[in-house]
PDB file of C-alpha atoms in Angstrom:
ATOM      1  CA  UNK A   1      82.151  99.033  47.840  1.00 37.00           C
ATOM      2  CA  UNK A   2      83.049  98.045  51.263  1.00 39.00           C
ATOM      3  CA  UNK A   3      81.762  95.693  53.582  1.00 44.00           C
ATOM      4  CA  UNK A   4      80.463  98.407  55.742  1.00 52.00           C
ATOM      5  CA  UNK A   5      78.725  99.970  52.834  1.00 73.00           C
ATOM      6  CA  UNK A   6      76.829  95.958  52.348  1.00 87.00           C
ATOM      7  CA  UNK A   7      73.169  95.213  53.101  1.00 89.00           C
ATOM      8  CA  UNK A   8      71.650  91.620  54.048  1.00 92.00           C
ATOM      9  CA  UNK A   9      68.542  90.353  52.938  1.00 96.00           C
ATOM     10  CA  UNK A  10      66.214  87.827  53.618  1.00 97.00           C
ATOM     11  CA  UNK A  11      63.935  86.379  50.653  1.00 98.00           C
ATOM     12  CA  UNK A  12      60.721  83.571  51.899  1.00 98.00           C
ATOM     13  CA  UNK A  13      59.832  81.686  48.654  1.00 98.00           C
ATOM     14  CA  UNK A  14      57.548  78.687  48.147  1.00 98.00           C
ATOM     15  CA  UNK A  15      58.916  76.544  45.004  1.00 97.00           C
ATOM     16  CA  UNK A  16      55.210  76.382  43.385  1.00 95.00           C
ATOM     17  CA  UNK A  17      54.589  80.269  43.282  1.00 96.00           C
ATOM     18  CA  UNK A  18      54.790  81.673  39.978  1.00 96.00           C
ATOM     19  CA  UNK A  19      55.239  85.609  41.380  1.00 95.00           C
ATOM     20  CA  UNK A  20      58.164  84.630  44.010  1.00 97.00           C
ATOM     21  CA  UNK A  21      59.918  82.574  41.115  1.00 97.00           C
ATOM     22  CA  UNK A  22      59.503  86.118  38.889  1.00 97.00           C
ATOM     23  CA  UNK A  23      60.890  87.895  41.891  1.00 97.00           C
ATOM     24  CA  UNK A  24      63.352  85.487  42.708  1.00 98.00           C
ATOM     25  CA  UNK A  25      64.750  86.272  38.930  1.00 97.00           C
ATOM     26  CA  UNK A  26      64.974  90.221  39.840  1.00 98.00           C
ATOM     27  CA  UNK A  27      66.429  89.333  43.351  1.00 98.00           C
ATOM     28  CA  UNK A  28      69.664  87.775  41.501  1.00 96.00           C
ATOM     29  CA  UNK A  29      69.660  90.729  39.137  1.00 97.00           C
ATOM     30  CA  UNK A  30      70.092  93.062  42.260  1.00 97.00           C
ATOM     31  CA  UNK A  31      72.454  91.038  44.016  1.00 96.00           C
ATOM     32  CA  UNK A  32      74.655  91.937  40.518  1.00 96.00           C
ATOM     33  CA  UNK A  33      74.582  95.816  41.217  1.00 96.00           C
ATOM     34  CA  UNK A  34      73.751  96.562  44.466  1.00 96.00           C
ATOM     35  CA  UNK A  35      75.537  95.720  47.436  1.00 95.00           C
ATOM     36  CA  UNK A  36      73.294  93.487  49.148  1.00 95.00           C
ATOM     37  CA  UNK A  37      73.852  89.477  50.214  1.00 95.00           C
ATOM     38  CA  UNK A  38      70.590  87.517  50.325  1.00 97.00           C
ATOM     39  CA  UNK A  39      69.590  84.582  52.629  1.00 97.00           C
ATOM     40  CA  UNK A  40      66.873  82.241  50.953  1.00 98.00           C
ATOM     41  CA  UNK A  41      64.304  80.807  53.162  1.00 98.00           C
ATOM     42  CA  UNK A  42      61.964  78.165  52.224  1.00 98.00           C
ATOM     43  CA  UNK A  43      58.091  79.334  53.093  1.00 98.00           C
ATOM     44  CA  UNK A  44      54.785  77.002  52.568  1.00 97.00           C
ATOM     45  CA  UNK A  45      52.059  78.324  51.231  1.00 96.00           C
ATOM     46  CA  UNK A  46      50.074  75.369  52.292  1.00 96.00           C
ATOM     47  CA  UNK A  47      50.675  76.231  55.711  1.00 96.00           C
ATOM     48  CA  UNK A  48      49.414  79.373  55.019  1.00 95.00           C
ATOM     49  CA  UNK A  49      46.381  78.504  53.963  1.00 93.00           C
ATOM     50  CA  UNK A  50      45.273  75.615  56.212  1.00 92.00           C
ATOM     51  CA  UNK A  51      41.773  75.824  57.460  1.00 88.00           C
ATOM     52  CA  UNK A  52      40.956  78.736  54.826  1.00 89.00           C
ATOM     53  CA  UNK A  53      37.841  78.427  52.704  1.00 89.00           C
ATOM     54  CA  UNK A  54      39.814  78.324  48.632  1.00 88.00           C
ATOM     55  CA  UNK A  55      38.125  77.933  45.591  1.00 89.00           C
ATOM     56  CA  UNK A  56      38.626  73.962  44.648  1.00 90.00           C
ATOM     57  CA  UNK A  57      41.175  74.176  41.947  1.00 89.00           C
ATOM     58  CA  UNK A  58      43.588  76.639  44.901  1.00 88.00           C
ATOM     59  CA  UNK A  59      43.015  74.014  47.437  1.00 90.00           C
ATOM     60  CA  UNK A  60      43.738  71.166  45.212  1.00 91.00           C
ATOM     61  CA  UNK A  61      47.237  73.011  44.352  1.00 91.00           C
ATOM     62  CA  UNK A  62      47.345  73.515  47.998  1.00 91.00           C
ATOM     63  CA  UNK A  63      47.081  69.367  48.682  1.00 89.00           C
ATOM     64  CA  UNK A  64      50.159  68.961  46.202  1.00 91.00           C
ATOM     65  CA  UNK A  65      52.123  71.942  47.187  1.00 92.00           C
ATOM     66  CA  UNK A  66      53.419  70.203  50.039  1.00 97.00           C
ATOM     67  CA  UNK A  67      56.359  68.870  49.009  1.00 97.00           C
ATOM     68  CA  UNK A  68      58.528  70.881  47.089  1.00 98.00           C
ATOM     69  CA  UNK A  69      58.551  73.419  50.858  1.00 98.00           C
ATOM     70  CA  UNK A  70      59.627  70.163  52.043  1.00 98.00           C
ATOM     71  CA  UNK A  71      62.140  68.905  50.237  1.00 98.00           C
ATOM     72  CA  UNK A  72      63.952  72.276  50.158  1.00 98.00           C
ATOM     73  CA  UNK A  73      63.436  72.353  53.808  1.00 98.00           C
ATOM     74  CA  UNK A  74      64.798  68.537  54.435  1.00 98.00           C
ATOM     75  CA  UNK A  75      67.728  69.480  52.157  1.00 98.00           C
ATOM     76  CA  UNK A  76      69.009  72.420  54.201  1.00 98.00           C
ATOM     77  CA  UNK A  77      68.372  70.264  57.739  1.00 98.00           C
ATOM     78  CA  UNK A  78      70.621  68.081  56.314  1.00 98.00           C
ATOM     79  CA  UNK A  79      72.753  69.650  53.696  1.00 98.00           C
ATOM     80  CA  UNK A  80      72.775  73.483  55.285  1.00 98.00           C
ATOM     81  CA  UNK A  81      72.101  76.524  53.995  1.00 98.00           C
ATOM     82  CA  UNK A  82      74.505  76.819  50.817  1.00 98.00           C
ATOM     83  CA  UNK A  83      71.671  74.518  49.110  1.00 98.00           C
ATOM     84  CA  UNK A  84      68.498  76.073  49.603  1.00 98.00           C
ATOM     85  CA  UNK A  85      69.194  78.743  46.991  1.00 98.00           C
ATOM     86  CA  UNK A  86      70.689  75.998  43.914  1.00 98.00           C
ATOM     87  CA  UNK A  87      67.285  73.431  45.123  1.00 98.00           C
ATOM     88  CA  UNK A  88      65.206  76.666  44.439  1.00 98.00           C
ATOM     89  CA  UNK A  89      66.399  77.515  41.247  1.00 98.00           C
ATOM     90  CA  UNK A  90      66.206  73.526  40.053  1.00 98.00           C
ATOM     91  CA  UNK A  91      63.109  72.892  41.366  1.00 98.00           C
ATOM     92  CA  UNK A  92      61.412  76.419  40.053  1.00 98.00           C
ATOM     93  CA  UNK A  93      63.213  76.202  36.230  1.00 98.00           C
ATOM     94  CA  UNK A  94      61.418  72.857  36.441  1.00 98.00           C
ATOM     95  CA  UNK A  95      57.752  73.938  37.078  1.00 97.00           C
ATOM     96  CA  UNK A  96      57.832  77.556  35.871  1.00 97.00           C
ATOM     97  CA  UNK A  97      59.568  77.953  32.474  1.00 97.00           C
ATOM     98  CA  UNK A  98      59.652  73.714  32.366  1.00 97.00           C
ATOM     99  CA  UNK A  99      56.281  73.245  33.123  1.00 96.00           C
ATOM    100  CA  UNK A 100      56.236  70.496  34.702  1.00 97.00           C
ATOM    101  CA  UNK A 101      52.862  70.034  36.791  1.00 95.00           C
ATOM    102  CA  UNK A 102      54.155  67.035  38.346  1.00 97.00           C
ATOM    103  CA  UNK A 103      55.673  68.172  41.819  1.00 97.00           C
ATOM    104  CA  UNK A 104      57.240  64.873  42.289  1.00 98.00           C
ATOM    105  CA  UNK A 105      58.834  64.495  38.727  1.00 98.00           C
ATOM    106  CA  UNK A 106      59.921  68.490  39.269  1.00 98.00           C
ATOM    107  CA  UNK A 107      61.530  67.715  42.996  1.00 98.00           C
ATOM    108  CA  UNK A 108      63.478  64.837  41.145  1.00 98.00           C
ATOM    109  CA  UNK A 109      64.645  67.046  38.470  1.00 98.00           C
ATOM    110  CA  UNK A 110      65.843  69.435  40.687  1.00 98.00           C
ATOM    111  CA  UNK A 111      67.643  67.206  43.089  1.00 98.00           C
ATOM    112  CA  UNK A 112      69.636  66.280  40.148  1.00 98.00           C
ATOM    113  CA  UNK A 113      70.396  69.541  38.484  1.00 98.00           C
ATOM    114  CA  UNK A 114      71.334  70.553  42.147  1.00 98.00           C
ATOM    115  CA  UNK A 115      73.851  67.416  43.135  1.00 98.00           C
ATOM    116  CA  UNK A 116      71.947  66.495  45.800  1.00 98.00           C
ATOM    117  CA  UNK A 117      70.955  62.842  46.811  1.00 98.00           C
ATOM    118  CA  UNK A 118      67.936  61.510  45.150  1.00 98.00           C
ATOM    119  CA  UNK A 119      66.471  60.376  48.373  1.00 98.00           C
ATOM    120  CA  UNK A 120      65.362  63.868  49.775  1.00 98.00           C
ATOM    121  CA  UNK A 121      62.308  63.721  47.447  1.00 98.00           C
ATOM    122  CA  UNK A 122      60.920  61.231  50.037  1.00 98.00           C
ATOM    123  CA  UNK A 123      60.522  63.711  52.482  1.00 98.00           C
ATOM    124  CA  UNK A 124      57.758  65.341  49.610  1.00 98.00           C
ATOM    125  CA  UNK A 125      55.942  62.715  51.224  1.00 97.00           C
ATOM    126  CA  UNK A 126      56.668  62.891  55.249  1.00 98.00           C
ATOM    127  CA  UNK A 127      55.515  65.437  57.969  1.00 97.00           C
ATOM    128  CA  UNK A 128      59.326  65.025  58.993  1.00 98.00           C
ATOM    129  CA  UNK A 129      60.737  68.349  58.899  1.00 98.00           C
ATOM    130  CA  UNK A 130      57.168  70.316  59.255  1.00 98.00           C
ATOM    131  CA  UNK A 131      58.090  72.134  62.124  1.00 98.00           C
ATOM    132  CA  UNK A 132      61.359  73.240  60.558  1.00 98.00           C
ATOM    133  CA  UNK A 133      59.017  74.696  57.673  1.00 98.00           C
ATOM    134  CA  UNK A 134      56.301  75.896  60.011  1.00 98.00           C
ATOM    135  CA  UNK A 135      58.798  77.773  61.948  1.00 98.00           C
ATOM    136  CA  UNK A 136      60.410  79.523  58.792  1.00 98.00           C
ATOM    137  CA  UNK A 137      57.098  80.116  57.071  1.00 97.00           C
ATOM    138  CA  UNK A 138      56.073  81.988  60.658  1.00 97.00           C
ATOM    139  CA  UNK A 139      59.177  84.052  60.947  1.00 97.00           C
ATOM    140  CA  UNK A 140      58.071  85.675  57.991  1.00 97.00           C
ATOM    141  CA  UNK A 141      54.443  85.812  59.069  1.00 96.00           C
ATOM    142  CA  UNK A 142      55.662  87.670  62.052  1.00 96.00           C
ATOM    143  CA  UNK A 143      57.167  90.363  60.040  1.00 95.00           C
ATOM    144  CA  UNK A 144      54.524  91.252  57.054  1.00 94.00           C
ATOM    145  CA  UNK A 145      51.070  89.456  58.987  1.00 91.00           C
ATOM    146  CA  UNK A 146      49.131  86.955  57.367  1.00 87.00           C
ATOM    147  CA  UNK A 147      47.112  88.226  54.353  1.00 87.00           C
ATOM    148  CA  UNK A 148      49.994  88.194  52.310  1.00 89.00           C
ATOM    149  CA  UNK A 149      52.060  85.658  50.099  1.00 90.00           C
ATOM    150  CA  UNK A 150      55.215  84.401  49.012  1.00 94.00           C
ATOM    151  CA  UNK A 151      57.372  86.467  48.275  1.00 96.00           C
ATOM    152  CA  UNK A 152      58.841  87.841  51.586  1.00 97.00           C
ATOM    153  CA  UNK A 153      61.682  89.762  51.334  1.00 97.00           C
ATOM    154  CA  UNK A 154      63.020  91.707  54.924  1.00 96.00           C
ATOM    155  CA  UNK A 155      65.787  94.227  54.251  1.00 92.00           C
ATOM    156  CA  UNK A 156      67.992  95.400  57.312  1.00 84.00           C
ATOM    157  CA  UNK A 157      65.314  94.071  59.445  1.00 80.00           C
ATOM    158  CA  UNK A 158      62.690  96.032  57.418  1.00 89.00           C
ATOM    159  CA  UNK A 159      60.845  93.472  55.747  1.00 93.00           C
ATOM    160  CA  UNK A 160      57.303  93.663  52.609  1.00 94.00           C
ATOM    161  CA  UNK A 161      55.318  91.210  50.554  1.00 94.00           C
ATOM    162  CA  UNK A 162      56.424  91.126  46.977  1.00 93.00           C
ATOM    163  CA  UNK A 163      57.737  93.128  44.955  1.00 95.00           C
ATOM    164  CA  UNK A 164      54.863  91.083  42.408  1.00 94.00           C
ATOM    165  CA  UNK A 165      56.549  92.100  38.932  1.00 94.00           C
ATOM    166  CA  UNK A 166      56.866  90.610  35.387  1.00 93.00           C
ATOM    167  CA  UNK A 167      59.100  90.622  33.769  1.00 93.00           C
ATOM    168  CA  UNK A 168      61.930  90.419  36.246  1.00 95.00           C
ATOM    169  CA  UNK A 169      63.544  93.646  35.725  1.00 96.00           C
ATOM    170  CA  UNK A 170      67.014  93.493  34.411  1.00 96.00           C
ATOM    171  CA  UNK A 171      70.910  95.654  34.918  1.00 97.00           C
ATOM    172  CA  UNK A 172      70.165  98.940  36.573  1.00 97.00           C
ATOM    173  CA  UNK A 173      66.275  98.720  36.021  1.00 97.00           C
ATOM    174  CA  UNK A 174      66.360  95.868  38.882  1.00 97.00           C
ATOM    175  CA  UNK A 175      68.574  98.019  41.253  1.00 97.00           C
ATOM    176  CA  UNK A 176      66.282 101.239  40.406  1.00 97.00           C
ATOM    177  CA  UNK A 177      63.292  98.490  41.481  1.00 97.00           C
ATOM    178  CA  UNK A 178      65.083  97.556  44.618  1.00 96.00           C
ATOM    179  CA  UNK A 179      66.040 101.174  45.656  1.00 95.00           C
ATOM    180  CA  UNK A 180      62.479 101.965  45.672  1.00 94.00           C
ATOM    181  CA  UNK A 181      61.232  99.002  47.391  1.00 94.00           C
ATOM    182  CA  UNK A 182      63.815  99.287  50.138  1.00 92.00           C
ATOM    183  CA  UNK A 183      62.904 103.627  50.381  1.00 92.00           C
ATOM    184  CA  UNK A 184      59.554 102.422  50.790  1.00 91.00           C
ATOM    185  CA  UNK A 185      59.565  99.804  53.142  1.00 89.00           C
ATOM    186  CA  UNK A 186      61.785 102.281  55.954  1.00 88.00           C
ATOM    187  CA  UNK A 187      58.749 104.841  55.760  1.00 88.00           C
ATOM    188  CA  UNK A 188      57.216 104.781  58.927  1.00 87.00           C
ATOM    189  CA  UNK A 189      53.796 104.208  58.719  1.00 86.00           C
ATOM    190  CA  UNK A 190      53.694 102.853  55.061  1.00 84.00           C
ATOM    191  CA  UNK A 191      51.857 100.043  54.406  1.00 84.00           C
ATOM    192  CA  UNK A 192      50.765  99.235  50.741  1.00 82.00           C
ATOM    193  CA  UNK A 193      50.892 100.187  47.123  1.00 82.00           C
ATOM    194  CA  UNK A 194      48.713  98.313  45.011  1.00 79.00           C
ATOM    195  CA  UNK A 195      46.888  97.837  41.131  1.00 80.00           C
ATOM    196  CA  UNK A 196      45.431  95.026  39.112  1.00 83.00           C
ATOM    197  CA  UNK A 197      47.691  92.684  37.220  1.00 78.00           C
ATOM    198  CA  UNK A 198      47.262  92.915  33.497  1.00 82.00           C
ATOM    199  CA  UNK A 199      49.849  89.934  32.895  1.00 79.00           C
ATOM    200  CA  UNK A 200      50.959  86.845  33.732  1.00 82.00           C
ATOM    201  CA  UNK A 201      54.351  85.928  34.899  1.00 87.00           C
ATOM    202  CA  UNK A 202      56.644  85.824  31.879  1.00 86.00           C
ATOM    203  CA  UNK A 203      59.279  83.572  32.202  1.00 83.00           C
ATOM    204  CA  UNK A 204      62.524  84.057  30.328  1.00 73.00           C
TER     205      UNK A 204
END
């Protein structure tokens, strides 16, 4: 492959999601056999959702889903890009296959399996960095609208929610996945292909 030949990508996660962990998973598979470089963004579902009218167990996750956005947000402020992507996977092996339902205990796991100073995790706890996060959950807002979720992924400037998939596809299954999703996505005029899940994410 040449350089020419390469594709960027964008991918919006927020740590707590189960569904952009599971596509997070396929999104490194396809960076392994197709010739695409991804930029991770951090995206806050809590932003999303402020002001909505959620069921009480949603909204309480809501409360508490705060600060893992923030923490991955303060970290690339102050530590740059290169560690949004190693704070992501930390943070999500800790809550999704870990299980931990502690977002605190999770952030400090993850700032330690990452290398990164233990003192981020205060900003869990501060409105700091909010606008940094506001701004990156809106840039992908302003390409798929607002009745969607995490994950965001914008190819070539073409962007879609999801793909929502378990298990993450694996080898040339998860480039077969991606060819589609990008063949798709350049349609003109397509919108939306959608059926009920009959799982839940399966973590490997």
């Amino acid at each position: 492959m040449t350089d020419e030949q390469r594709h960027t990508a964008e991918f919006w996660f927020d740590p707590l999601c189960p569904w952009a962990w599971m596509t997070s998973r396929w999104m490194g598979e396809v960076e392994q056999v197709r010739p695409v470089d991804v930029t991770w963004h951090p995206f806050s579902l809590a932003v999303l959702n402020e002001g909505r009218d959620l069921p009480d167990e949603y909204r309480e996750l809501m409360d508490r889903g705060w600060g893992p956005a923030r923490v991955v947000t303060a970290a690339r402020e102050l530590h740059g890009q290169d560690v949004v992507k190693p704070l992501y996977d930390a943070i999500g092996t800790a809550i999704h296959p870990g299980g931990v339902k502690d977002f605190d205990e999770a952030i400090k796991v993850g700032l330690d399996k990452a290398g990164l100073p233990a003192d981020l995790a205060r900003f869990a706890h501060s409105d700091e960095y909010d606008p940094q996060m506001r701004e990156s959950t809106k840039q992908a807002l302003d390409l798929v609208g607002d009745d969607v979720g995490t994950p965001v992924i914008s190819v070539d400037g073409v962007a879609f929610f999801g793909p929502v998939v378990t298990p993450a596809p694996k080898g040339d299954d998860a480039g077969r996945l991606w060819d589609g999703c990008v063949l798709v996505a350049n349609t003109p005029g397509f919108f939306e292909l959608k059926r009920s899940r009959t799982a839940g994410p399966q973590f490997d």
